[in-house]
C-alpha atoms as one frame of an Amber mdcrd trajectory, in Angstrom:
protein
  11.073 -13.370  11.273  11.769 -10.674   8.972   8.541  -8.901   9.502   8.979
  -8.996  12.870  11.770  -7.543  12.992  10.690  -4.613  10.636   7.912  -4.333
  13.006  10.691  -4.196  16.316  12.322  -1.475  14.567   9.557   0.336  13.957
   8.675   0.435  17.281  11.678   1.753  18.149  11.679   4.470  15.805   8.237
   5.010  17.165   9.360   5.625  20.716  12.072   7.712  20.146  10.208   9.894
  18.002   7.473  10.226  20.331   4.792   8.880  17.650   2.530   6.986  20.182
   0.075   5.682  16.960   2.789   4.540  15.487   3.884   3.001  18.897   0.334
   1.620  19.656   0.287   0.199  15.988   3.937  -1.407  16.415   2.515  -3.296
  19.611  -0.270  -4.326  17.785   1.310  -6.161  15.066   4.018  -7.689  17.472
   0.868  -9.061  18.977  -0.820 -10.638  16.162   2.388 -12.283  15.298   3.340
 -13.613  18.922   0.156 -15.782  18.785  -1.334 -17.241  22.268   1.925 -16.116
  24.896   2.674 -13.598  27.089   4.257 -11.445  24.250   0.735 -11.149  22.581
  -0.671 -10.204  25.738   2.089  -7.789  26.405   1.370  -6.239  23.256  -1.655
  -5.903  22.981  -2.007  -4.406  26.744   0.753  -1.789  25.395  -1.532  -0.428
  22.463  -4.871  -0.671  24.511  -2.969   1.719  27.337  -1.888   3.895  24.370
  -5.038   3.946  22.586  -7.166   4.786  25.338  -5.264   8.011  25.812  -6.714
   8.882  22.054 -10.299   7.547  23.236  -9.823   4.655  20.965 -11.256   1.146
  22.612  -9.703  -1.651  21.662 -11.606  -4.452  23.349 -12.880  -5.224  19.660
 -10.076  -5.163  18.008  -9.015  -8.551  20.539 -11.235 -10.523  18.645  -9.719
 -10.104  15.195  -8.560 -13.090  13.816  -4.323 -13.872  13.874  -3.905 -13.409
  10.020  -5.290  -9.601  10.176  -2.369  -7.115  10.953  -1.997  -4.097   9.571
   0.095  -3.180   7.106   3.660  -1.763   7.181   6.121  -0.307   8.636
């Protein structure tokens, strides 16, 4: 739980910094810790929609398995 929160606050810091990378990579670790729910899916629809605005498709990243996150906050 620990990391997850770490990765909560960073996505807080994220948004009210206005770092949307940092927000987009937030979501994306949430995700890969929420496993198969409606948090994951949450998540990882938050990064894609943030992504995108950088040109960055994430469609592959989806298929990653659960133990790869990246690293941080």
């Amino acid at each position: 739980h620990r990391q997850k929160d770490l990765y909560r606050t960073a996505l807080a810091e994220a948004e009210r910094l206005g770092l949307p990378l940092e927000q987009a990579m937030s979501h994306f670790a949430l995700a890969r810790m929420a496993g198969p729910d409606t948090a994951r899916d949450r998540h990882m629809d938050q990064a894609d929609q943030i992504l995108q605005r950088f040109g960055v498709v994430m469609a592959s990243w989806r298929r990653l398995p659960a133990d790869v996150a990246p690293q941080g906050p």
